[in-house]
Amino acid sequence: MVAPMREELVQVGFRQLLTPAQVDEALKQPGTTLLLVNSVCGCAAAGARPGVTEALRTQGLRFDHLVTVFAGMEKEATAQAREYFEGAMPTSPQAAIFKDGQLVHLMQRQDFLGHEPGDIAASLVAAYRRTVAAS
């Protein structure tokens, strides 16, 4: 059931993280990382995945690493990823930008729920420009 939801991100270059160890390895890498907490929820399907995909495909965002965990599927990997979110409430979906292993921006469920993919892409682009491209 979740295979197409995973594939939507894999097609744009995301690597799936299936274990806590893979999460630690991925999020401690130097450079810039975009982590998407994927989900079966409607706001992931209608907003998060299409919005993030649009930002990557059409807005020129360049991350060194694109990674994803799937909430409700790889529970331990997802819990480990959320340990890096500095006390933020766990929501699904979530998108986090890391720079040299440090969280620099986090989008929560409310940033996706009821927002069009284009608006989500614009929010991600703005966050990218503030946190990654500015340096």
Short mmCIF file of C-alpha atoms in Angstrom, two decimals, residues 55 59 61 63 97 104-105 107 118-134:
data_model
loop_
_atom_site.label_atom_id
_atom_site.label_comp_id
_atom_site.label_asym_id
_atom_site.label_seq_id
_atom_site.Cartn_x
_atom_site.Cartn_y
_atom_site.Cartn_z
CA ALA A 55 10.59 22.70 -4.92
CA GLN A 59 13.00 25.85 -7.93
CA LEU A 61 17.09 23.66 -4.60
CA PHE A 63 20.86 19.56 -1.18
CA ILE A 97 16.77 21.02 6.73
CA VAL A 104 18.34 24.77 10.74
CA HIS A 105 14.65 24.59 9.74
CA MET A 107 8.29 22.28 8.82
CA GLY A 118 3.01 25.51 -4.74
CA ASP A 119 2.72 27.28 -1.40
CA ILE A 120 4.62 24.49 0.33
CA ALA A 121 7.33 24.66 -2.33
CA ALA A 122 7.58 28.42 -1.83
CA SER A 123 7.92 27.97 1.95
CA LEU A 124 10.66 25.39 1.48
CA VAL A 125 12.46 27.63 -1.01
CA ALA A 126 12.32 30.57 1.42
CA ALA A 127 13.68 28.40 4.23
CA TYR A 128 16.43 27.10 1.94
CA ARG A 129 17.45 30.63 0.98
CA ARG A 130 17.55 31.74 4.63
CA THR A 131 19.44 28.75 5.95
CA VAL A 132 21.47 27.17 3.14
CA ALA A 133 21.97 29.59 0.28
CA ALA A 134 22.64 32.55 2.60
#
